[in-house]
Coordinates of C-alpha atoms and ligand atoms in Angstrom, one line a residue:
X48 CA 31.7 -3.1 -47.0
X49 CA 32.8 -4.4 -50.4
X50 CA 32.4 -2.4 -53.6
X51 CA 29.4 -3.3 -55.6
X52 CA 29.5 -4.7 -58.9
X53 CA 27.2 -4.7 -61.9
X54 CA 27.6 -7.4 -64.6
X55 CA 26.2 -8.3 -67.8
X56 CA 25.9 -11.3 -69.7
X57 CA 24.9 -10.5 -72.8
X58 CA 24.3 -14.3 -73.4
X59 CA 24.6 -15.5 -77.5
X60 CA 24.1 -11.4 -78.3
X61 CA 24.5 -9.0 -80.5
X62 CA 24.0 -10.9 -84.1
X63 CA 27.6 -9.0 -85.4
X64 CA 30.7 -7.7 -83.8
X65 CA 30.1 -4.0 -85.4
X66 CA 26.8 -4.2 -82.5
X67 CA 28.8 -5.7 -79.8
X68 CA 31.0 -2.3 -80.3
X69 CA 27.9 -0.4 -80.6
X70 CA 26.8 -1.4 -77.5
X71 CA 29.5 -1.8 -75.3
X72 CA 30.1 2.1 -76.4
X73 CA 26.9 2.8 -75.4
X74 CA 27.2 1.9 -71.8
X75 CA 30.9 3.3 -72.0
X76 CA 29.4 6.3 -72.8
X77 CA 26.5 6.8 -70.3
X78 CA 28.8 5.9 -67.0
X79 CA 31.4 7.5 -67.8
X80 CA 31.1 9.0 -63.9
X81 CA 30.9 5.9 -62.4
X82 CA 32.6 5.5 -59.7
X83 CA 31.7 3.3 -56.6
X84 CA 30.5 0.7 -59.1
X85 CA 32.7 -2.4 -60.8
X86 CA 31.6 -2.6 -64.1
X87 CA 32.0 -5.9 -65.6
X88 CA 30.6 -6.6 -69.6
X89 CA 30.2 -10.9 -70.6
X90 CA 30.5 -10.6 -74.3
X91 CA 30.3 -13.8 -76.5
X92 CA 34.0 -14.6 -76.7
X93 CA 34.6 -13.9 -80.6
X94 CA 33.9 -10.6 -79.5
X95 CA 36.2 -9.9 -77.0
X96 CA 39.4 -9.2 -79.0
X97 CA 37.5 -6.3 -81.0
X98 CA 35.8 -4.9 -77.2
X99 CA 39.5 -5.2 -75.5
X100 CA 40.5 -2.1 -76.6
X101 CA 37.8 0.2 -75.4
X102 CA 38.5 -1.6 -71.5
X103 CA 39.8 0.3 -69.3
X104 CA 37.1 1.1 -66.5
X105 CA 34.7 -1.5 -67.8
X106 CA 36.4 -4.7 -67.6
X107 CA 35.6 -7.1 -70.0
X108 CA 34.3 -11.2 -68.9
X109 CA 34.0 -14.5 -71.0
X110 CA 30.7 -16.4 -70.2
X111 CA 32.5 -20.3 -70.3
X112 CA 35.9 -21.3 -70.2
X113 CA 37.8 -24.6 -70.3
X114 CA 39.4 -26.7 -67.6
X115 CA 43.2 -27.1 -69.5
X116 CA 45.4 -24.7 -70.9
X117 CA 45.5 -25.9 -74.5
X118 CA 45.7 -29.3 -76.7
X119 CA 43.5 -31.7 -78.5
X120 CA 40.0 -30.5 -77.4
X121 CA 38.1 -29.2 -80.4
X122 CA 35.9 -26.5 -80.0
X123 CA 37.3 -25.3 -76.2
X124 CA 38.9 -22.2 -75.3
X125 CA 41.4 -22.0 -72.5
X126 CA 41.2 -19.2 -69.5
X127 CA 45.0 -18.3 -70.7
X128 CA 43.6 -17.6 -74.1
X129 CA 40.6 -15.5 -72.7
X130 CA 42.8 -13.7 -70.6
X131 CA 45.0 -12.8 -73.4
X132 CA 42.1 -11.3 -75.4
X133 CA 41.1 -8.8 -72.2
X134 CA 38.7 -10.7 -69.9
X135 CA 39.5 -10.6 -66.4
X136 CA 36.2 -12.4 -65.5
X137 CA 34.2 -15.5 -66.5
X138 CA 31.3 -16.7 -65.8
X139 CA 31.2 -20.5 -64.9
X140 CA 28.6 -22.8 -63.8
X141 CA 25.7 -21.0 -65.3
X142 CA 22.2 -23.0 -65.5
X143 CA 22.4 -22.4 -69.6
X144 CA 25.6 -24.0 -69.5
X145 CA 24.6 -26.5 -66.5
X146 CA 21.7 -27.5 -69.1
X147 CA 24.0 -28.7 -71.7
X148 CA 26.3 -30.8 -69.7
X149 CA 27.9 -29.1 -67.4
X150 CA 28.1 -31.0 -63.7
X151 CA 29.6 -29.3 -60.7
X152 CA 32.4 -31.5 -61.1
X153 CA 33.4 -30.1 -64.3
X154 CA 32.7 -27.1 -63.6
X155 CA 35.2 -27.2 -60.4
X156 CA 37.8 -28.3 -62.8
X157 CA 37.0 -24.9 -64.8
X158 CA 36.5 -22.3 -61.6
X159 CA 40.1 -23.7 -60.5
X160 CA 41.7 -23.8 -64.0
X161 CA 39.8 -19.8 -64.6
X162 CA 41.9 -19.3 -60.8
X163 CA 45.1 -20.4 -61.5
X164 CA 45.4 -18.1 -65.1
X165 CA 44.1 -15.0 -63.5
X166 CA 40.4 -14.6 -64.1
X167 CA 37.7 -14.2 -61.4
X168 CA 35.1 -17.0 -61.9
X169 CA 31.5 -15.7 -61.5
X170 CA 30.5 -18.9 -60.0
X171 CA 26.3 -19.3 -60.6
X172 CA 24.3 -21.3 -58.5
X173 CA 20.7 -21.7 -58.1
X174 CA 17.5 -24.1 -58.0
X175 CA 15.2 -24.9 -60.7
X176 CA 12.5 -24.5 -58.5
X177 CA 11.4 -24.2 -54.8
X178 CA 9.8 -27.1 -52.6
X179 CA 7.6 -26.7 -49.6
X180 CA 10.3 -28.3 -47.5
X181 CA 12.8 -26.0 -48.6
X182 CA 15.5 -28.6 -50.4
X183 CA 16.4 -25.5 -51.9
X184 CA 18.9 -24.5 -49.7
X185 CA 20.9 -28.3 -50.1
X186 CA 20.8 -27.7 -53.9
X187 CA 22.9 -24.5 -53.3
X188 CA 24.9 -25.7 -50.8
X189 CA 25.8 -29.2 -52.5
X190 CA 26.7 -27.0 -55.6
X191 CA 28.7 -25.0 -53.9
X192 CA 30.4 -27.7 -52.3
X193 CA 31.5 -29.3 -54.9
X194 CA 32.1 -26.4 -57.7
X195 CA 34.9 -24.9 -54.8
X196 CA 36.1 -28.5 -53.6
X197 CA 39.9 -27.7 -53.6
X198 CA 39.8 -24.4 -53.8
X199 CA 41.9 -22.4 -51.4
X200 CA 40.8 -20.1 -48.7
X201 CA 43.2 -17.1 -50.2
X202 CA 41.9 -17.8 -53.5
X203 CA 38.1 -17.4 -52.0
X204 CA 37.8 -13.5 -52.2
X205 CA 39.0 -13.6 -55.8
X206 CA 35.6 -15.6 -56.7
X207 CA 32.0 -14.2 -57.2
X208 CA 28.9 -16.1 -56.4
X209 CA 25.7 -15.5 -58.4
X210 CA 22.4 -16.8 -56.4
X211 CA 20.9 -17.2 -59.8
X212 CA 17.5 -19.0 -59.0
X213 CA 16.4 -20.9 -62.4
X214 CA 12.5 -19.8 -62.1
X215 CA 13.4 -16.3 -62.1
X216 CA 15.9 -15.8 -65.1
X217 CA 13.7 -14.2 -68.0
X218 CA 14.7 -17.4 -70.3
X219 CA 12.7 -19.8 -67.8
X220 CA 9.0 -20.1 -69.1
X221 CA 6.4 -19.0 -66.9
X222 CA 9.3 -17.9 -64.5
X223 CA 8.4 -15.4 -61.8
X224 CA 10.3 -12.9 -59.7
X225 CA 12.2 -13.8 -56.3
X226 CA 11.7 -11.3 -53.5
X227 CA 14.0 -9.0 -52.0
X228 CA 13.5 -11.4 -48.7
X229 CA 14.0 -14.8 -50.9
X230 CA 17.4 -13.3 -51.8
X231 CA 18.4 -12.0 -48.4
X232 CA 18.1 -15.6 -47.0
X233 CA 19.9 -17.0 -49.5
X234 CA 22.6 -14.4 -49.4
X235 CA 22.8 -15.3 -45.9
X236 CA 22.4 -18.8 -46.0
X237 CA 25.8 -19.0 -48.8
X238 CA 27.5 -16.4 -46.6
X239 CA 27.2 -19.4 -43.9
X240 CA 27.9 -22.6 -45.9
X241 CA 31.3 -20.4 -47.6
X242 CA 31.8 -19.7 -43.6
X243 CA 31.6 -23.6 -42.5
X244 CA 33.9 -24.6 -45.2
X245 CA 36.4 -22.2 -45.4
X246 CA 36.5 -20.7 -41.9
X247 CA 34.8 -17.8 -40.4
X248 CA 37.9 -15.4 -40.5
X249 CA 37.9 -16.1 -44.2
X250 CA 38.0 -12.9 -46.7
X251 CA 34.4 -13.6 -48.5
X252 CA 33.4 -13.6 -51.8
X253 CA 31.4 -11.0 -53.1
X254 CA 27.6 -12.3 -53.7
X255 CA 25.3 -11.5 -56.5
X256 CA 22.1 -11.7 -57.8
X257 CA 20.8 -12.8 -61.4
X258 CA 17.2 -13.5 -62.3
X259 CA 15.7 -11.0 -64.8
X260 CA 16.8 -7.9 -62.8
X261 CA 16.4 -4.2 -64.7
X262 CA 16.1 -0.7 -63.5
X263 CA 12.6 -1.1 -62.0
X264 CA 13.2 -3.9 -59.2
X265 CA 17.8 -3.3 -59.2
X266 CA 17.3 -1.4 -56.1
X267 CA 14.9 -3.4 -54.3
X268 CA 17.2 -6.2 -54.8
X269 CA 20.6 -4.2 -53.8
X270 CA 19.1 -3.0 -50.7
X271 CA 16.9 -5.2 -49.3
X272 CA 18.7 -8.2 -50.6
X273 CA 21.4 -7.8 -49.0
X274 CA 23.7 -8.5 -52.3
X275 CA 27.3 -6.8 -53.4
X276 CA 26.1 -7.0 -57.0
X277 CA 23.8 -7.9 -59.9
X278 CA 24.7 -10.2 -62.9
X279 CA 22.2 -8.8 -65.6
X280 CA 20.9 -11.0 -68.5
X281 CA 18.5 -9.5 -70.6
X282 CA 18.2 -6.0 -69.6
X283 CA 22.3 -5.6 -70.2
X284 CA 21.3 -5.3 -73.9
X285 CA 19.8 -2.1 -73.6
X286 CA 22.5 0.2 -72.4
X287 CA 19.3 2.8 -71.4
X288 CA 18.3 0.2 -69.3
X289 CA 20.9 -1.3 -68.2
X290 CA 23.0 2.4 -67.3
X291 CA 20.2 2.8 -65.1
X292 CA 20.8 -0.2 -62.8
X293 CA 24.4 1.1 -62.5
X294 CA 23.2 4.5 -61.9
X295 CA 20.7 3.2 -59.0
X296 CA 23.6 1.3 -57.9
X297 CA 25.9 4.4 -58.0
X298 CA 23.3 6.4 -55.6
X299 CA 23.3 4.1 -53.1
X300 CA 24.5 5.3 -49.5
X301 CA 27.1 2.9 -48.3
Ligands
PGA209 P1 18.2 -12.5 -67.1 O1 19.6 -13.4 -67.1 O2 18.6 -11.2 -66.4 O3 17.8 -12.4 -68.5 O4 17.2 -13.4 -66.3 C1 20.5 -13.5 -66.0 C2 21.4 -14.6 -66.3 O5 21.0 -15.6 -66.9 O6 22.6 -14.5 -66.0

């Protein structure tokens, strides 16, 4: 049984660095006795130089990186440059991201560029919306396909993979909330395609969910959803809130 893991992106959030310090205190402060629970906090990047020094049991993530080390490309920053600055993590692939351009095949390039400079891609995946004949499950498996096409079994374990269904994040208008049982499937179901690829004796990666989860349906979603983790969007930004979800994670019997 792997150790869970709570994560939050905190998106284009807080408005100044002096709140991003605020806040990342704040949830320093109230799980302080953490301790089955990975902690994992997705700043906006500029902020991640002021956050590094108060990491040490919460471990800091960027929420996009680049696919080369450095040179000519305006406006990019590498995974060696993020690392230096504190993340460990990065998000990659996420349907915000996925919106504005990004295709699986550049986001492979990033997931294996993130890989070989020492971060752990959070790799996102997820339908915009679910058909009678459930295509669903081809979307996530074509996606992952392609966003680990030449990645190595040994490198496999040091991934995450978010199920992050688009209809469910709390951005998506008129969204509404998966079930415990939508998730188990899927859990299962990427469990399977990650099996076919890379061999069943493979070391897996650790799955999570993402799609508007807070302190009232965390549990429901841990338990029944047979997920090692949550990746938290809007609730992560109150620490109350999001303290809580670590805290129900925290009381859970292995
Ligand atoms: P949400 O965001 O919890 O606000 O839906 C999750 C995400 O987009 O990663």
């Amino acid at each position: 049984m792997s150790r869970k893991i709570i994560i939050a992106n905190w998106k284009m959030n807080p408005l100044s660095s002096k709140d991003a310090e605020k806040l990342f205190r704040g949830v320093a402060k109230q799980n302080q006795n953490a301790r089955k629970t990975d902690i994992v906090l997705c700043p906006p990047a500029v902020y991640l130089e002021r956050l590094k020094k108060f990491s040490r049991k919460i471990l800091l993530g960027a929420q996009d990186s680049f696919f080369e080390e450095k040179g000519a490309f305006t406006g990019q920053i590498s995974p060696a440059m993020l690392y230096e600055l504190g993340a460990r993590y990065v998000i990659l692939g996420h349907s915000e991201k996925r919106r504005l351009g990004d295709t699986n095949e550049i986001i492979n390039k990033k997931v294996r560029e993130a890989l070989a400079f020492g971060l752990k891609p959070i790799l996102c995946v997820g339908e915009k919306e679910r058909d009678e004949n459930h295509g669903y499950f081809n979307t996530v498996k074509n996606d992952l396909e392609a966003c680990l096409n030449g990645v190595s079994k040994n490198s496999l374990s040091k991934l995450l993979i978010a199920y992050e269904p688009v209809w469910a994040l709390s951005s998506t208008p008129d969204r509404h909330d998966a079930s415990p049982k939508d998730l188990e499937e899927m859990a299962i179901y990427i469990r399977k395609v990650l099996s076919d690829k890379f061999g069943a004796k493979t070391e897996m990666p650790r799955i999570l969910y993402g799609g508007s989860v807070n302190k009232n349906d965390a549990e429901e979603f841990l338990v029944k959803g047979g997920v090692d983790g949550l990746l938290v969007g809007k609730a992560s930004l109150d620490p109350a809130n999001f303290s809580q979800v670590i805290n129900i994670c925290e009381a859970l019997k292995n």
